[in-house]
Amino acid sequence: MADDKPNCKVVLANNIAKSLLEEVHEGLKNIDRKPLLVGFLSSSDPAARVYAEWTGKTCNENGFTFELRETDRELLEDALLDANTDPAVDGIIVYYPIFGSRQDQYLQQIVSLSKDVEGLSHRYIFNMYQNIRFLDPHNTKKSILPCTPLAVIKILEYLRIYNTILPYGNRLHGRTITVINRSEVVGRPLAALLANDGARVYSVDVNDVQEFTRGEGLRKRRHEVVEKPGWTLENCLPLSDVVVSGVPGEQYKVPVNLLRDGAVCINFSSERNFKPEVKEKASIYVPAIGKVTIVVLLRNLLRIVQNKIEEEAEGQKTVEQASEAVQTSS
């Protein structure tokens, strides 16, 4: 008798996070102290507090120090400026939303570039959209990417959706991906990152669909965006190898009947955007990504500390060379 059970493999975020944590632990071995991450909580949103507590727990369990500072939102700007200049603080994370307006965007921009573990500073966002992957001309210091979009990238790498035979930066060539959500925090950055890595991405929002690609044959250095007039999920989903959804509403569900057989489905919303029936169509289903996002946050913090150590070493080397030059000339 044939086995009627679905062949879909459910992959939990915890398993993916473990492999990334190994990389973080290895990097910490070369640092003689526990990096300090300071979180600022000025929001009454219960989800923000849960995220803050989760961050603290993960930090303390994995060789980092975490300090939560609960600050009145009207005093947050000054608190951030103080943390920027505090040499004991290695990284800063702010739990949004706070004002729920452009004022939040302003707060994102005053966090020091050298402490922005969320990758929300203008320089990092500019680099991400322009497909500039390093901060220095020698390509030794990698730019910081926003945590949730990067978590999805790391999940796709873990699932081997990325083709490692292809050159770095082109490894999604030939993949078609639908991203349902075009928020400035997750959806649009994710579509850009995936397209910059070579994928054809359909970015689906409430009112329209946009296509992100680097052109035929990946001829362009960075992604370009074109509107798809009249397109809906009915056009995108049957074409997509991967479907990533993050609609923050319990009423929304991805139409399972439109999914391509064997699609990879990833949910990054706090609400389940996929019905249980997704397992009858998908080959792989990742129901949540939160634990990967937290580890990516630690990975970003580690990278910031490593960049700082390298800069200090380079500065010391320059001083020593200048001193030697003076001694030689005298």
mmCIF file of C-alpha atoms in Angstrom, residues 15-252:
data_model
loop_
_atom_site.group_PDB
_atom_site.id
_atom_site.type_symbol
_atom_site.label_atom_id
_atom_site.label_comp_id
_atom_site.label_asym_id
_atom_site.label_seq_id
_atom_site.Cartn_x
_atom_site.Cartn_y
_atom_site.Cartn_z
ATOM 1 C CA ASN A 15 18.606 23.510 13.631
ATOM 2 C CA ILE A 16 19.740 26.200 11.187
ATOM 3 C CA ALA A 17 20.743 28.530 14.024
ATOM 4 C CA LYS A 18 23.043 25.870 15.512
ATOM 5 C CA SER A 19 25.249 25.759 12.423
ATOM 6 C CA LEU A 20 25.541 29.563 12.388
ATOM 7 C CA LEU A 21 26.354 29.609 16.109
ATOM 8 C CA GLU A 22 29.376 27.411 15.460
ATOM 9 C CA GLU A 23 30.722 30.114 13.151
ATOM 10 C CA VAL A 24 30.081 32.767 15.829
ATOM 11 C CA HIS A 25 31.774 30.711 18.569
ATOM 12 C CA GLU A 26 34.817 30.219 16.350
ATOM 13 C CA GLY A 27 35.096 33.971 15.791
ATOM 14 C CA LEU A 28 34.792 34.727 19.510
ATOM 15 C CA LYS A 29 37.901 32.638 20.227
ATOM 16 C CA ASN A 30 40.024 35.443 18.775
ATOM 17 C CA ILE A 31 38.463 38.130 20.987
ATOM 18 C CA ASP A 32 39.679 38.383 24.597
ATOM 19 C CA ARG A 33 36.451 39.797 26.034
ATOM 20 C CA LYS A 34 32.695 39.484 25.823
ATOM 21 C CA PRO A 35 31.297 41.992 23.300
ATOM 22 C CA LEU A 36 28.579 44.197 24.806
ATOM 23 C CA LEU A 37 25.267 44.640 22.996
ATOM 24 C CA VAL A 38 22.938 47.317 24.362
ATOM 25 C CA GLY A 39 19.239 47.096 23.550
ATOM 26 C CA PHE A 40 16.947 50.110 23.810
ATOM 27 C CA LEU A 41 13.297 49.415 24.605
ATOM 28 C CA SER A 42 10.969 52.401 24.303
ATOM 29 C CA SER A 43 8.001 50.574 22.853
ATOM 30 C CA SER A 44 4.933 49.221 24.628
ATOM 31 C CA ASP A 45 4.589 46.538 21.951
ATOM 32 C CA PRO A 46 4.623 43.135 23.743
ATOM 33 C CA ALA A 47 6.406 41.567 20.742
ATOM 34 C CA ALA A 48 9.267 44.064 21.156
ATOM 35 C CA ARG A 49 9.750 43.010 24.793
ATOM 36 C CA VAL A 50 9.698 39.334 23.858
ATOM 37 C CA TYR A 51 12.319 39.980 21.173
ATOM 38 C CA ALA A 52 14.452 41.915 23.686
ATOM 39 C CA GLU A 53 14.271 39.102 26.249
ATOM 40 C CA TRP A 54 15.046 36.545 23.570
ATOM 41 C CA THR A 55 18.053 38.582 22.438
ATOM 42 C CA GLY A 56 19.380 38.807 25.987
ATOM 43 C CA LYS A 57 19.023 35.091 26.588
ATOM 44 C CA THR A 58 20.808 34.189 23.352
ATOM 45 C CA CYS A 59 23.617 36.688 24.038
ATOM 46 C CA ASN A 60 24.254 35.428 27.565
ATOM 47 C CA GLU A 61 24.243 31.786 26.470
ATOM 48 C CA ASN A 62 26.781 32.367 23.685
ATOM 49 C CA GLY A 63 29.626 34.465 25.034
ATOM 50 C CA PHE A 64 28.181 37.976 24.661
ATOM 51 C CA THR A 65 26.983 40.500 27.245
ATOM 52 C CA PHE A 66 23.560 42.084 26.858
ATOM 53 C CA GLU A 67 22.197 45.148 28.614
ATOM 54 C CA LEU A 68 18.573 46.241 28.187
ATOM 55 C CA ARG A 69 17.944 49.945 28.706
ATOM 56 C CA GLU A 70 14.272 50.881 29.018
ATOM 57 C CA THR A 71 14.041 54.503 27.959
ATOM 58 C CA ASP A 72 11.163 56.934 27.543
ATOM 59 C CA ARG A 73 10.778 57.486 23.826
ATOM 60 C CA GLU A 74 11.240 61.252 24.177
ATOM 61 C CA LEU A 75 14.650 60.619 25.779
ATOM 62 C CA LEU A 76 15.750 57.900 23.365
ATOM 63 C CA GLU A 77 17.620 60.173 20.964
ATOM 64 C CA ASP A 78 19.968 61.418 23.699
ATOM 65 C CA ALA A 79 20.386 57.882 25.055
ATOM 66 C CA LEU A 80 21.472 56.652 21.626
ATOM 67 C CA LEU A 81 23.948 59.505 21.208
ATOM 68 C CA ASP A 82 25.456 58.664 24.611
ATOM 69 C CA ALA A 83 25.790 54.983 23.655
ATOM 70 C CA ASN A 84 27.456 55.984 20.377
ATOM 71 C CA THR A 85 30.326 57.603 22.288
ATOM 72 C CA ASP A 86 30.587 55.027 25.083
ATOM 73 C CA PRO A 87 33.706 52.905 24.371
ATOM 74 C CA ALA A 88 32.294 50.028 26.451
ATOM 75 C CA VAL A 89 29.342 49.603 24.055
ATOM 76 C CA ASP A 90 30.148 47.445 21.023
ATOM 77 C CA GLY A 91 26.712 47.219 19.442
ATOM 78 C CA ILE A 92 23.307 48.914 19.613
ATOM 79 C CA ILE A 93 19.877 47.526 18.813
ATOM 80 C CA VAL A 94 16.629 49.503 19.046
ATOM 81 C CA TYR A 95 13.310 47.684 19.322
ATOM 82 C CA TYR A 96 10.887 49.250 16.859
ATOM 83 C CA PRO A 97 8.219 50.515 16.312
ATOM 84 C CA ILE A 98 8.518 53.470 18.676
ATOM 85 C CA PHE A 99 6.747 56.429 17.097
ATOM 86 C CA GLY A 100 5.537 54.449 14.091
ATOM 87 C CA SER A 101 6.470 57.271 11.750
ATOM 88 C CA ARG A 102 9.389 58.864 9.934
ATOM 89 C CA GLN A 103 10.778 59.676 13.364
ATOM 90 C CA ASP A 104 11.693 55.992 13.662
ATOM 91 C CA GLN A 105 13.664 56.297 10.415
ATOM 92 C CA TYR A 106 15.494 59.295 11.876
ATOM 93 C CA LEU A 107 16.429 57.286 14.987
ATOM 94 C CA GLN A 108 17.797 54.513 12.775
ATOM 95 C CA GLN A 109 20.164 57.009 11.171
ATOM 96 C CA ILE A 110 21.659 58.422 14.379
ATOM 97 C CA VAL A 111 22.975 55.052 15.567
ATOM 98 C CA SER A 112 26.720 55.016 14.916
ATOM 99 C CA LEU A 113 27.760 53.113 11.804
ATOM 100 C CA SER A 114 30.381 51.323 13.907
ATOM 101 C CA LYS A 115 27.732 50.033 16.354
ATOM 102 C CA ASP A 116 24.703 49.427 14.106
ATOM 103 C CA VAL A 117 24.187 45.664 14.404
ATOM 104 C CA GLU A 118 20.857 45.876 12.565
ATOM 105 C CA GLY A 119 22.390 47.298 9.388
ATOM 106 C CA LEU A 120 19.848 50.127 9.195
ATOM 107 C CA SER A 121 22.252 53.069 8.782
ATOM 108 C CA HIS A 122 22.149 54.861 5.434
ATOM 109 C CA ARG A 123 25.610 53.615 4.410
ATOM 110 C CA TYR A 124 24.638 49.989 4.978
ATOM 111 C CA ILE A 125 21.266 50.362 3.239
ATOM 112 C CA PHE A 126 22.909 52.150 0.293
ATOM 113 C CA ASN A 127 25.521 49.387 -0.027
ATOM 114 C CA MET A 128 22.825 46.716 0.109
ATOM 115 C CA TYR A 129 20.722 48.187 -2.693
ATOM 116 C CA GLN A 130 23.773 49.065 -4.802
ATOM 117 C CA ASN A 131 25.207 45.543 -4.330
ATOM 118 C CA ILE A 132 28.351 46.901 -2.661
ATOM 119 C CA ARG A 133 29.485 44.153 -0.327
ATOM 120 C CA PHE A 134 32.482 45.719 1.420
ATOM 121 C CA LEU A 135 33.194 48.874 3.387
ATOM 122 C CA ASP A 136 36.811 49.297 2.287
ATOM 123 C CA PRO A 137 38.603 49.418 -1.081
ATOM 124 C CA HIS A 138 40.647 46.312 -0.204
ATOM 125 C CA ASN A 139 37.465 44.215 0.286
ATOM 126 C CA THR A 140 38.430 43.062 3.773
ATOM 127 C CA LYS A 141 35.570 44.533 5.842
ATOM 128 C CA LYS A 142 32.139 43.240 4.875
ATOM 129 C CA SER A 143 29.173 45.586 5.021
ATOM 130 C CA ILE A 144 26.454 44.835 7.596
ATOM 131 C CA LEU A 145 23.081 43.590 6.318
ATOM 132 C CA PRO A 146 19.658 43.895 8.019
ATOM 133 C CA CYS A 147 19.088 40.912 10.318
ATOM 134 C CA THR A 148 15.786 39.444 9.132
ATOM 135 C CA PRO A 149 16.516 39.576 5.372
ATOM 136 C CA LEU A 150 19.983 38.146 6.057
ATOM 137 C CA ALA A 151 18.409 35.380 8.167
ATOM 138 C CA VAL A 152 16.324 34.330 5.142
ATOM 139 C CA ILE A 153 19.490 34.328 3.007
ATOM 140 C CA LYS A 154 21.257 32.099 5.546
ATOM 141 C CA ILE A 155 18.281 29.728 5.591
ATOM 142 C CA LEU A 156 18.360 29.450 1.793
ATOM 143 C CA GLU A 157 22.101 28.736 1.956
ATOM 144 C CA TYR A 158 21.494 26.046 4.588
ATOM 145 C CA LEU A 159 18.797 24.489 2.371
ATOM 146 C CA ARG A 160 21.274 24.518 -0.556
ATOM 147 C CA ILE A 161 19.048 26.706 -2.688
ATOM 148 C CA TYR A 162 22.245 28.622 -3.394
ATOM 149 C CA ASN A 163 24.345 26.877 -6.047
ATOM 150 C CA THR A 164 27.900 26.851 -4.647
ATOM 151 C CA ILE A 165 29.366 25.803 -8.004
ATOM 152 C CA LEU A 166 28.566 29.265 -9.369
ATOM 153 C CA PRO A 167 30.691 32.323 -8.491
ATOM 154 C CA TYR A 168 29.924 34.103 -5.214
ATOM 155 C CA GLY A 169 27.268 36.729 -5.916
ATOM 156 C CA ASN A 170 25.646 34.739 -8.743
ATOM 157 C CA ARG A 171 24.584 31.670 -6.812
ATOM 158 C CA LEU A 172 20.820 32.159 -7.184
ATOM 159 C CA HIS A 173 21.059 32.380 -10.980
ATOM 160 C CA GLY A 174 18.162 30.399 -12.452
ATOM 161 C CA ARG A 175 16.035 30.572 -9.308
ATOM 162 C CA THR A 176 12.627 32.237 -9.264
ATOM 163 C CA ILE A 177 11.469 33.489 -5.869
ATOM 164 C CA THR A 178 8.286 35.193 -4.696
ATOM 165 C CA VAL A 179 8.521 37.470 -1.636
ATOM 166 C CA ILE A 180 5.116 38.384 -0.215
ATOM 167 C CA ASN A 181 5.619 41.646 1.733
ATOM 168 C CA ARG A 182 7.398 44.785 0.541
ATOM 169 C CA SER A 183 8.033 46.560 3.820
ATOM 170 C CA GLU A 184 11.128 48.751 4.024
ATOM 171 C CA VAL A 185 12.319 46.692 7.005
ATOM 172 C CA VAL A 186 12.191 43.189 5.497
ATOM 173 C CA GLY A 187 10.358 42.615 2.211
ATOM 174 C CA ARG A 188 12.013 45.101 -0.139
ATOM 175 C CA PRO A 189 15.548 44.604 1.229
ATOM 176 C CA LEU A 190 15.092 40.837 0.925
ATOM 177 C CA ALA A 191 13.929 41.092 -2.687
ATOM 178 C CA ALA A 192 16.963 43.257 -3.485
ATOM 179 C CA LEU A 193 19.427 40.882 -1.797
ATOM 180 C CA LEU A 194 17.998 37.843 -3.582
ATOM 181 C CA ALA A 195 18.055 39.608 -6.954
ATOM 182 C CA ASN A 196 21.600 40.854 -6.362
ATOM 183 C CA ASP A 197 22.570 37.209 -5.841
ATOM 184 C CA GLY A 198 21.114 36.327 -9.240
ATOM 185 C CA ALA A 199 17.484 35.347 -8.626
ATOM 186 C CA ARG A 200 14.408 36.538 -10.483
ATOM 187 C CA VAL A 201 12.260 37.888 -7.641
ATOM 188 C CA TYR A 202 8.573 38.742 -7.689
ATOM 189 C CA SER A 203 7.916 41.234 -4.898
ATOM 190 C CA VAL A 204 4.231 41.116 -4.011
ATOM 191 C CA ASP A 205 2.532 43.876 -2.044
ATOM 192 C CA VAL A 206 -1.127 44.659 -1.365
ATOM 193 C CA ASN A 207 -1.601 46.648 -4.569
ATOM 194 C CA ASP A 208 0.919 45.380 -7.101
ATOM 195 C CA VAL A 209 3.769 43.113 -8.157
ATOM 196 C CA GLN A 210 7.311 44.200 -9.002
ATOM 197 C CA GLU A 211 10.053 42.124 -10.601
ATOM 198 C CA PHE A 212 13.620 42.418 -9.265
ATOM 199 C CA THR A 213 16.436 41.030 -11.480
ATOM 200 C CA ARG A 214 19.965 41.769 -12.650
ATOM 201 C CA GLY A 215 18.815 41.421 -16.246
ATOM 202 C CA GLU A 216 19.166 38.533 -18.663
ATOM 203 C CA GLY A 217 22.378 36.633 -18.029
ATOM 204 C CA LEU A 218 23.049 38.753 -14.903
ATOM 205 C CA ARG A 219 24.590 41.451 -17.071
ATOM 206 C CA LYS A 220 23.938 44.238 -14.582
ATOM 207 C CA ARG A 221 26.037 44.816 -11.461
ATOM 208 C CA ARG A 222 23.014 45.492 -9.292
ATOM 209 C CA HIS A 223 19.324 44.678 -9.460
ATOM 210 C CA GLU A 224 16.760 46.684 -11.379
ATOM 211 C CA VAL A 225 13.010 46.841 -10.713
ATOM 212 C CA VAL A 226 10.150 46.761 -13.206
ATOM 213 C CA GLU A 227 6.425 46.924 -12.572
ATOM 214 C CA LYS A 228 4.259 43.960 -13.576
ATOM 215 C CA PRO A 229 0.906 45.612 -14.398
ATOM 216 C CA GLY A 230 -2.080 43.370 -13.729
ATOM 217 C CA TRP A 231 0.000 40.647 -12.068
ATOM 218 C CA THR A 232 -1.126 38.934 -8.865
ATOM 219 C CA LEU A 233 -0.109 35.861 -6.871
ATOM 220 C CA GLU A 234 -1.846 33.774 -9.544
ATOM 221 C CA ASN A 235 0.930 34.771 -11.945
ATOM 222 C CA CYS A 236 3.868 34.550 -9.521
ATOM 223 C CA LEU A 237 3.388 31.434 -7.409
ATOM 224 C CA PRO A 238 3.193 28.804 -10.193
ATOM 225 C CA LEU A 239 6.571 30.068 -11.497
ATOM 226 C CA SER A 240 8.375 30.135 -8.148
ATOM 227 C CA ASP A 241 10.892 27.638 -6.770
ATOM 228 C CA VAL A 242 10.819 29.468 -3.433
ATOM 229 C CA VAL A 243 8.011 31.379 -1.704
ATOM 230 C CA VAL A 244 8.849 33.623 1.254
ATOM 231 C CA SER A 245 5.913 35.218 3.064
ATOM 232 C CA GLY A 246 5.714 37.722 5.914
ATOM 233 C CA VAL A 247 2.244 39.281 6.074
ATOM 234 C CA PRO A 248 1.573 40.444 9.657
ATOM 235 C CA GLY A 249 -2.065 39.365 9.850
ATOM 236 C CA GLU A 250 -3.705 36.146 10.955
ATOM 237 C CA GLN A 251 -6.321 36.398 8.190
ATOM 238 C CA TYR A 252 -3.766 36.133 5.379
#
